Amino acid sequence: MTDTTVKEPVEFFVLDDPHHHDGDGHEEHHHETGTMLGFWIYLMSDCLIFGILFATYAVLGQNYAAGPAPSDLFELDMILISTFMLLFSSITYGFAVLRMDHNDLKGTVLWLMITGGFGLAFLYLEYAEFSHLIHLGATPQASAFLSSFFFLVGTHGMHVLGGSIWLVVLLIQLSQRGLTHENKRRVMCLSLFWHFLDLIWIGVFSLVYLTGVLL
């Protein structure tokens, strides 16, 4: 007896296919390597570093060794300007991410360039502050307060410098390859890093400058 039962075709559903096809039938290879997870782990390690630096300053920040105190050295007007430069850069980076979400390459590049301009302005003002302090004789060797100050603020400044160099490299990659999957991931990683530096600076501004001058 012949089996005349019609067998329905079996459908296989493949989740997270690494070979994604676009509308034109071309394959797009997206290799997820755990970059975002690794970057979050890096940020956590950076939190530990800055936590140690904050604790060091909290312990040594009032050891002036008969030298100048924060109220004698810091100019809050200039510090406020540099603070706003960094905060504005965080806002403009957010605009860049919004344009990236709309696949607007020109808008993304434009806002990233504006972000870099604010970052460079912050670095210039910090360099001017350090130069002024050294000119006054307030060097890291003068007291424990100044040693911890230069170490904390300088470490943050080096992070901003590294982020600015990363931003330039990212702009080159965007101009060469456009808003590819990999470049979007890089933009998001730098976004996390940049906003993290803003949060750290708020802590620096509050603990070092406001507390030192007003209290």
Coordinates of N, CA and C in Angstrom, one line a residue:
M1 N 0.8 -1.2 0.0 CA 0.0 0.0 0.0 C 0.9 1.2 0.0
T2 N 0.6 2.1 -0.9 CA 1.4 3.3 -1.1 C 1.0 4.4 -0.1
D3 N 1.9 5.0 0.6 CA 1.6 6.1 1.5 C 1.5 7.4 0.7
T4 N 0.2 7.9 0.7 CA 0.0 9.1 -0.1 C -0.1 10.4 0.8
T5 N 0.4 10.2 2.0 CA 0.4 11.4 2.9 C 1.4 12.4 2.5
V6 N 0.9 13.6 2.3 CA 1.8 14.7 1.9 C 2.5 15.3 3.1
K7 N 3.8 15.2 3.1 CA 4.6 15.7 4.2 C 4.9 17.2 4.0
E8 N 4.6 18.0 5.0 CA 4.9 19.4 4.9 C 6.4 19.6 5.0
P9 N 6.9 20.6 4.3 CA 8.4 20.9 4.4 C 8.8 21.4 5.7
V10 N 9.9 20.9 6.1 CA 10.5 21.3 7.4 C 11.2 22.6 7.3
E11 N 10.9 23.6 8.1 CA 11.5 24.9 8.1 C 12.6 25.0 9.2
F12 N 13.7 25.4 8.9 CA 14.8 25.6 9.9 C 15.0 27.0 10.1
F13 N 15.0 27.4 11.3 CA 15.2 28.8 11.7 C 16.6 28.9 12.3
V14 N 17.4 29.8 11.7 CA 18.8 29.9 12.2 C 18.9 31.3 12.9
L15 N 19.3 31.3 14.1 CA 19.4 32.5 14.9 C 20.8 33.0 14.8
D16 N 20.9 34.4 14.7 CA 22.2 35.0 14.8 C 23.1 34.5 13.7
D17 N 22.6 34.5 12.4 CA 23.4 34.0 11.3 C 24.5 35.0 11.1
P18 N 25.8 34.6 11.2 CA 26.9 35.5 11.0 C 27.0 36.0 9.6
H19 N 26.4 35.3 8.6 CA 26.4 35.7 7.2 C 25.1 36.4 6.8
H20 N 24.9 37.6 7.2 CA 23.7 38.3 7.0 C 23.7 38.9 5.5
H21 N 22.5 38.7 4.9 CA 22.4 39.1 3.5 C 21.7 40.5 3.5
D22 N 22.2 41.4 2.7 CA 21.5 42.7 2.6 C 20.5 42.6 1.5
G23 N 19.8 43.7 1.2 CA 18.8 43.7 0.2 C 19.2 43.3 -1.2
D24 N 20.5 43.5 -1.6 CA 21.0 43.2 -2.9 C 21.5 41.8 -3.0
G25 N 21.4 41.0 -2.0 CA 21.9 39.6 -2.1 C 23.3 39.4 -1.7
H26 N 24.0 40.5 -1.2 CA 25.4 40.4 -0.9 C 25.5 40.0 0.6
E27 N 26.5 39.3 0.9 CA 26.7 38.9 2.3 C 27.5 39.9 3.1
E28 N 27.0 40.2 4.3 CA 27.7 41.1 5.2 C 28.2 40.2 6.4
H29 N 29.5 40.2 6.6 CA 30.1 39.4 7.6 C 30.3 40.2 8.8
H30 N 29.6 39.9 9.9 CA 29.7 40.7 11.2 C 30.3 39.7 12.2
H31 N 31.6 39.9 12.5 CA 32.3 39.1 13.5 C 32.2 39.7 14.8
E32 N 31.3 39.2 15.7 CA 31.2 39.7 17.1 C 32.3 39.0 17.9
T33 N 33.2 39.8 18.5 CA 34.3 39.2 19.2 C 34.2 39.6 20.7
G34 N 33.1 40.0 21.2 CA 33.0 40.4 22.6 C 33.7 41.7 22.9
T35 N 33.8 42.6 21.9 CA 34.5 43.9 22.0 C 33.8 44.7 23.1
M36 N 32.5 44.8 23.1 CA 31.8 45.7 24.0 C 32.0 45.2 25.5
L37 N 31.9 43.8 25.7 CA 32.1 43.3 27.0 C 33.5 43.6 27.5
G38 N 34.5 43.4 26.6 CA 35.9 43.7 27.0 C 36.1 45.1 27.3
F39 N 35.4 46.0 26.6 CA 35.6 47.4 26.8 C 34.9 47.8 28.2
W40 N 33.8 47.2 28.5 CA 33.2 47.5 29.8 C 34.1 47.0 30.9
I41 N 34.8 45.9 30.7 CA 35.8 45.4 31.7 C 36.9 46.4 31.9
Y42 N 37.4 47.0 30.7 CA 38.4 48.0 30.8 C 38.0 49.2 31.6
L43 N 36.7 49.7 31.3 CA 36.2 50.8 32.0 C 36.2 50.6 33.5
M44 N 35.8 49.3 33.9 CA 35.8 49.0 35.3 C 37.2 49.1 36.0
S45 N 38.2 48.6 35.2 CA 39.5 48.7 35.7 C 40.0 50.2 35.8
D46 N 39.5 51.0 34.9 CA 39.9 52.4 35.0 C 39.2 53.1 36.2
C47 N 38.0 52.6 36.5 CA 37.3 53.1 37.7 C 38.1 52.8 38.9
L48 N 38.7 51.7 39.0 CA 39.6 51.3 40.1 C 40.8 52.3 40.2
I49 N 41.4 52.5 39.1 CA 42.6 53.4 39.0 C 42.2 54.8 39.6
F50 N 41.1 55.4 39.0 CA 40.7 56.7 39.5 C 40.2 56.7 40.9
G51 N 39.6 55.6 41.3 CA 39.2 55.5 42.7 C 40.4 55.6 43.7
I52 N 41.5 54.9 43.3 CA 42.7 55.0 44.1 C 43.3 56.4 44.1
L53 N 43.2 57.1 42.9 CA 43.8 58.5 42.9 C 42.9 59.4 43.7
F54 N 41.6 59.2 43.6 CA 40.7 60.1 44.5 C 41.0 59.9 46.0
A55 N 41.2 58.6 46.3 CA 41.4 58.3 47.7 C 42.8 58.9 48.2
T56 N 43.8 58.8 47.3 CA 45.1 59.4 47.6 C 45.0 60.9 47.8
Y57 N 44.2 61.6 46.9 CA 44.0 63.0 47.1 C 43.3 63.4 48.3
A58 N 42.3 62.6 48.7 CA 41.5 62.8 49.9 C 42.4 62.7 51.1
V59 N 43.4 61.9 51.1 CA 44.3 61.7 52.3 C 45.3 62.8 52.3
L60 N 45.9 63.1 51.1 CA 47.0 64.0 51.1 C 46.7 65.5 50.7
G61 N 45.4 65.7 50.3 CA 45.0 67.0 49.7 C 45.2 68.2 50.6
Q62 N 45.4 68.0 52.0 CA 45.5 69.1 52.9 C 46.9 69.2 53.4
N63 N 47.9 68.4 52.9 CA 49.3 68.5 53.3 C 50.0 69.5 52.5
Y64 N 50.0 70.7 52.9 CA 50.6 71.8 52.0 C 52.1 72.0 52.3
A65 N 52.6 71.5 53.3 CA 54.1 71.6 53.6 C 54.5 73.1 53.6
A66 N 53.6 73.9 54.3 CA 53.9 75.4 54.4 C 53.9 76.1 53.1
G67 N 53.3 75.4 52.1 CA 53.3 76.0 50.7 C 51.9 76.5 50.4
P68 N 51.7 76.8 49.1 CA 50.4 77.4 48.7 C 49.2 76.4 48.9
A69 N 48.1 76.9 49.2 CA 46.9 76.1 49.3 C 46.0 76.2 48.1
P70 N 45.0 75.4 47.9 CA 44.2 75.5 46.7 C 43.6 76.9 46.5
S71 N 43.2 77.5 47.5 CA 42.6 78.9 47.4 C 43.6 79.9 46.8
D72 N 44.9 79.6 47.0 CA 46.0 80.5 46.5 C 46.3 80.2 45.1
L73 N 45.9 79.1 44.6 CA 46.4 78.7 43.2 C 45.3 78.6 42.2
F74 N 44.1 78.1 42.5 CA 43.1 77.8 41.5 C 42.3 79.0 41.2
E75 N 42.0 79.1 39.9 CA 41.2 80.2 39.3 C 39.9 79.5 38.8
L76 N 38.8 79.6 39.6 CA 37.6 78.9 39.3 C 37.0 79.3 38.0
D77 N 37.2 80.6 37.6 CA 36.6 81.1 36.3 C 37.2 80.2 35.1
M78 N 38.5 80.0 35.1 CA 39.1 79.3 34.0 C 38.7 77.8 34.1
I79 N 38.6 77.3 35.4 CA 38.2 75.9 35.6 C 36.8 75.7 35.1
L80 N 35.9 76.6 35.3 CA 34.5 76.5 34.9 C 34.5 76.4 33.4
I81 N 35.3 77.3 32.7 CA 35.3 77.3 31.2 C 35.7 75.9 30.7
S82 N 36.8 75.4 31.3 CA 37.3 74.1 30.8 C 36.3 73.0 31.1
T83 N 35.6 73.1 32.2 CA 34.5 72.1 32.6 C 33.4 72.2 31.6
F84 N 33.0 73.3 31.2 CA 31.9 73.5 30.2 C 32.4 72.9 28.8
M85 N 33.6 73.1 28.5 CA 34.2 72.6 27.2 C 34.0 71.0 27.2
L86 N 34.3 70.4 28.3 CA 34.2 68.9 28.3 C 32.8 68.5 28.4
L87 N 31.9 69.2 29.1 CA 30.5 68.8 29.2 C 29.8 69.0 27.8
F88 N 30.2 70.1 27.1 CA 29.6 70.3 25.8 C 30.1 69.3 24.8
S89 N 31.3 68.8 25.0 CA 31.8 67.7 24.1 C 31.0 66.4 24.3
S90 N 30.6 66.2 25.5 CA 29.7 65.0 25.7 C 28.4 65.1 25.0
I91 N 27.8 66.4 25.0 CA 26.5 66.6 24.4 C 26.7 66.4 22.9
T92 N 27.7 67.0 22.3 CA 27.9 66.9 20.8 C 28.2 65.5 20.4
Y93 N 28.9 64.7 21.3 CA 29.1 63.3 20.9 C 27.7 62.6 20.9
G94 N 26.8 62.9 21.8 CA 25.5 62.4 21.7 C 24.8 62.7 20.4
F95 N 24.9 63.9 19.9 CA 24.4 64.2 18.6 C 25.0 63.4 17.5
A96 N 26.3 63.1 17.6 CA 26.9 62.3 16.6 C 26.3 60.8 16.6
V97 N 26.1 60.3 17.8 CA 25.5 59.0 17.9 C 24.1 59.0 17.3
L98 N 23.3 60.1 17.5 CA 22.0 60.2 17.0 C 22.0 60.2 15.4
R99 N 23.0 60.9 14.9 CA 23.1 61.0 13.4 C 23.6 59.6 12.9
M100 N 24.4 58.9 13.6 CA 24.8 57.6 13.2 C 23.6 56.6 13.2
D101 N 22.7 56.7 14.2 CA 21.6 55.9 14.2 C 20.7 56.1 12.9
H102 N 20.8 57.3 12.3 CA 20.0 57.6 11.1 C 20.9 57.3 9.9
N103 N 22.0 56.7 10.0 CA 22.9 56.4 8.9 C 23.3 57.7 8.2
D104 N 23.5 58.7 8.9 CA 23.9 60.0 8.3 C 25.4 60.2 8.5
L105 N 26.2 59.8 7.6 CA 27.7 59.8 7.7 C 28.2 61.2 7.9
K106 N 27.7 62.1 7.0 CA 28.2 63.5 7.1 C 27.9 64.1 8.5
G107 N 26.7 63.9 8.9 CA 26.3 64.5 10.2 C 27.1 63.9 11.4
T108 N 27.4 62.6 11.3 CA 28.2 61.9 12.3 C 29.6 62.5 12.4
V109 N 30.2 62.6 11.2 CA 31.6 63.1 11.1 C 31.6 64.6 11.6
L110 N 30.6 65.4 11.3 CA 30.6 66.8 11.7 C 30.5 66.9 13.2
W111 N 29.6 66.2 13.8 CA 29.5 66.3 15.3 C 30.7 65.7 16.0
L112 N 31.3 64.7 15.4 CA 32.5 64.1 16.0 C 33.7 65.1 15.9
M113 N 33.8 65.9 14.8 CA 34.8 66.9 14.7 C 34.5 68.0 15.7
I114 N 33.3 68.4 15.9 CA 33.0 69.4 16.9 C 33.4 68.9 18.3
T115 N 33.1 67.6 18.6 CA 33.5 67.0 19.9 C 35.0 67.1 20.1
G116 N 35.7 66.8 19.0 CA 37.2 66.9 19.1 C 37.7 68.3 19.4
G117 N 37.0 69.3 18.8 CA 37.4 70.7 19.0 C 37.2 71.0 20.5
F118 N 36.1 70.6 21.1 CA 35.9 70.9 22.5 C 36.9 70.2 23.4
G119 N 37.3 68.9 23.0 CA 38.3 68.2 23.7 C 39.6 68.9 23.7
L120 N 40.0 69.4 22.5 CA 41.3 70.0 22.3 C 41.3 71.4 23.1
A121 N 40.2 72.0 23.2 CA 40.1 73.3 24.0 C 40.3 73.0 25.5
F122 N 39.7 71.9 25.9 CA 39.9 71.4 27.3 C 41.3 71.2 27.6
L123 N 42.0 70.4 26.7 CA 43.4 70.1 26.9 C 44.3 71.3 26.9
Y124 N 44.0 72.3 26.0 CA 44.8 73.5 26.0 C 44.6 74.3 27.3
L125 N 43.4 74.4 27.9 CA 43.2 75.1 29.1 C 43.9 74.4 30.3
E126 N 43.9 73.1 30.3 CA 44.6 72.3 31.3 C 46.1 72.5 31.2
Y127 N 46.6 72.5 30.0 CA 48.0 72.8 29.8 C 48.4 74.2 30.3
A128 N 47.5 75.1 30.0 CA 47.8 76.5 30.5 C 47.8 76.6 32.0
E129 N 46.9 75.8 32.6 CA 46.8 75.8 34.1 C 48.1 75.2 34.7
F130 N 48.5 74.1 34.2 CA 49.7 73.4 34.7 C 50.9 74.3 34.5
S131 N 51.0 75.0 33.3 CA 52.2 75.9 33.0 C 52.2 77.0 34.0
H132 N 51.0 77.6 34.3 CA 50.9 78.7 35.3 C 51.3 78.3 36.7
L133 N 50.9 77.1 37.1 CA 51.2 76.6 38.4 C 52.7 76.4 38.5
I134 N 53.3 75.8 37.5 CA 54.8 75.5 37.6 C 55.5 76.8 37.5
H135 N 55.0 77.8 36.8 CA 55.7 79.1 36.8 C 55.7 79.8 38.2
L136 N 54.6 79.5 38.9 CA 54.5 80.1 40.3 C 55.4 79.3 41.3
G137 N 55.9 78.2 40.9 CA 56.7 77.3 41.8 C 55.9 76.2 42.4
A138 N 54.6 76.1 42.0 CA 53.8 75.0 42.6 C 53.9 73.8 41.8
T139 N 55.1 73.1 42.0 CA 55.4 71.9 41.2 C 55.0 70.7 42.0
P140 N 55.0 69.5 41.4 CA 54.6 68.3 42.2 C 55.5 68.0 43.3
Q141 N 56.8 68.5 43.3 CA 57.7 68.3 44.4 C 57.5 69.2 45.6
A142 N 56.6 70.2 45.4 CA 56.5 71.2 46.5 C 55.8 70.7 47.7
S143 N 54.8 69.8 47.6 CA 54.0 69.3 48.7 C 53.3 68.1 48.3
A144 N 52.8 67.3 49.3 CA 52.0 66.1 49.0 C 50.7 66.5 48.3
F145 N 50.1 67.7 48.7 CA 48.9 68.2 48.0 C 49.1 68.3 46.5
L146 N 50.2 69.0 46.1 CA 50.5 69.2 44.7 C 50.8 67.9 44.0
S147 N 51.5 67.0 44.7 CA 51.8 65.7 44.0 C 50.6 65.0 43.7
S148 N 49.7 64.9 44.7 CA 48.4 64.2 44.4 C 47.5 64.9 43.4
F149 N 47.6 66.2 43.4 CA 46.8 67.0 42.5 C 47.3 66.8 41.0
F150 N 48.6 66.9 40.8 CA 49.1 66.7 39.4 C 48.9 65.3 39.0
F151 N 49.0 64.4 39.9 CA 48.8 63.0 39.5 C 47.4 62.7 39.1
L152 N 46.4 63.2 39.9 CA 45.0 62.9 39.6 C 44.5 63.7 38.3
V153 N 44.8 65.0 38.3 CA 44.3 65.8 37.2 C 45.1 65.4 35.9
G154 N 46.4 65.2 36.0 CA 47.2 64.8 34.9 C 46.8 63.5 34.3
T155 N 46.4 62.5 35.1 CA 46.0 61.2 34.6 C 44.7 61.4 33.8
H156 N 43.8 62.2 34.3 CA 42.6 62.4 33.6 C 42.9 63.1 32.2
G157 N 43.8 64.1 32.3 CA 44.2 64.8 31.1 C 44.8 63.9 30.0
M158 N 45.6 62.9 30.5 CA 46.2 61.9 29.5 C 45.1 61.1 28.9
H159 N 44.1 60.8 29.7 CA 42.9 60.0 29.1 C 42.2 60.8 28.1
V160 N 42.0 62.1 28.3 CA 41.4 62.9 27.3 C 42.2 63.0 26.1
L161 N 43.5 63.1 26.2 CA 44.4 63.2 25.1 C 44.3 61.8 24.3
G162 N 44.3 60.7 25.0 CA 44.2 59.4 24.3 C 42.9 59.3 23.6
G163 N 41.8 59.8 24.2 CA 40.5 59.8 23.6 C 40.5 60.7 22.3
S164 N 41.2 61.8 22.4 CA 41.2 62.7 21.2 C 42.0 62.0 20.0
I165 N 43.1 61.4 20.4 CA 43.8 60.6 19.3 C 42.9 59.5 18.7
W166 N 42.2 58.8 19.6 CA 41.3 57.8 19.1 C 40.3 58.4 18.2
L167 N 39.8 59.6 18.6 CA 38.7 60.2 17.8 C 39.2 60.5 16.4
V168 N 40.5 61.0 16.3 CA 41.1 61.3 15.0 C 41.2 60.0 14.1
V169 N 41.6 58.9 14.7 CA 41.7 57.7 14.0 C 40.3 57.2 13.6
L170 N 39.3 57.4 14.4 CA 38.0 57.0 14.1 C 37.4 57.8 12.9
L171 N 37.7 59.1 12.9 CA 37.3 59.9 11.8 C 37.9 59.5 10.5
I172 N 39.2 59.0 10.5 CA 39.8 58.5 9.3 C 39.2 57.2 8.9
Q173 N 38.8 56.3 9.8 CA 38.2 55.1 9.5 C 36.8 55.3 8.9
L174 N 36.1 56.3 9.4 CA 34.7 56.6 8.9 C 34.8 57.2 7.5
S175 N 35.8 58.1 7.2 CA 36.0 58.6 5.9 C 36.4 57.6 4.9
Q176 N 37.1 56.5 5.3 CA 37.5 55.5 4.3 C 36.4 54.4 4.1
R177 N 35.7 54.0 5.2 CA 34.8 52.9 5.1 C 33.4 53.2 5.3
G178 N 33.1 54.4 5.8 CA 31.7 54.8 6.1 C 31.2 54.1 7.4
L179 N 29.9 54.1 7.5 CA 29.2 53.6 8.7 C 29.0 52.1 8.6
T180 N 30.1 51.4 8.6 CA 30.0 49.9 8.6 C 29.7 49.5 10.1
H181 N 29.3 48.2 10.2 CA 29.0 47.6 11.5 C 30.2 47.8 12.4
E182 N 31.4 47.6 12.0 CA 32.5 47.7 12.9 C 32.8 49.1 13.3
N183 N 32.6 50.1 12.4 CA 32.8 51.5 12.7 C 31.8 51.9 13.7
K184 N 30.5 51.5 13.5 CA 29.5 51.9 14.5 C 29.8 51.3 15.9
R185 N 30.4 50.1 16.0 CA 30.8 49.6 17.3 C 31.9 50.4 17.9
R186 N 32.8 50.9 17.0 CA 33.9 51.7 17.5 C 33.4 53.0 18.0
V187 N 32.4 53.6 17.3 CA 31.8 54.9 17.8 C 31.2 54.7 19.1
M188 N 30.5 53.6 19.4 CA 29.9 53.4 20.6 C 30.9 53.1 21.7
C189 N 32.0 52.4 21.4 CA 33.0 52.2 22.5 C 33.6 53.6 22.9
L190 N 34.0 54.4 21.9 CA 34.5 55.7 22.2 C 33.5 56.6 23.0
S191 N 32.2 56.4 22.6 CA 31.2 57.1 23.4 C 31.2 56.8 24.8
L192 N 31.3 55.5 25.2 CA 31.3 55.1 26.6 C 32.6 55.7 27.2
F193 N 33.7 55.7 26.6 CA 34.9 56.2 27.1 C 34.8 57.7 27.4
W194 N 34.3 58.4 26.4 CA 34.2 59.9 26.5 C 33.2 60.3 27.6
H195 N 32.1 59.7 27.7 CA 31.1 60.0 28.8 C 31.7 59.6 30.2
F196 N 32.5 58.5 30.2 CA 33.2 58.1 31.4 C 34.1 59.2 31.9
L197 N 34.9 59.8 31.0 CA 35.8 60.9 31.3 C 35.1 62.1 31.8
D198 N 33.9 62.4 31.3 CA 33.1 63.5 31.8 C 32.7 63.2 33.3
L199 N 32.2 62.0 33.6 CA 31.8 61.7 34.9 C 33.0 61.8 35.9
I200 N 34.2 61.4 35.5 CA 35.4 61.5 36.3 C 35.7 63.0 36.5
W201 N 35.6 63.8 35.5 CA 35.9 65.2 35.7 C 35.0 65.9 36.6
I202 N 33.7 65.5 36.6 CA 32.8 66.1 37.6 C 33.2 65.8 39.0
G203 N 33.8 64.6 39.2 CA 34.3 64.2 40.5 C 35.6 65.1 40.8
V204 N 36.4 65.2 39.9 CA 37.6 66.0 40.0 C 37.3 67.5 40.4
F205 N 36.4 68.0 39.6 CA 36.0 69.4 39.8 C 35.4 69.6 41.2
S206 N 34.6 68.7 41.6 CA 33.9 68.8 42.9 C 34.9 68.7 44.1
L207 N 35.7 67.6 44.0 CA 36.6 67.3 45.1 C 37.8 68.2 45.2
V208 N 38.4 68.5 44.0 CA 39.7 69.2 44.0 C 39.4 70.7 44.0
Y209 N 38.6 71.2 43.1 CA 38.5 72.6 42.9 C 37.5 73.3 43.8
L210 N 36.3 72.8 43.8 CA 35.2 73.4 44.6 C 35.5 73.3 46.1
T211 N 35.9 72.0 46.5 CA 36.2 71.8 47.9 C 37.4 72.6 48.3
G212 N 38.4 72.6 47.4 CA 39.7 73.3 47.8 C 39.5 74.8 47.9
V213 N 38.7 75.4 47.1 CA 38.6 76.9 47.1 C 37.5 77.4 48.1
L214 N 36.4 76.7 48.1 CA 35.2 77.2 48.9 C 35.3 76.7 50.3
L215 N 35.9 75.6 50.7 CA 36.0 75.1 52.0 C 37.3 75.5 52.8

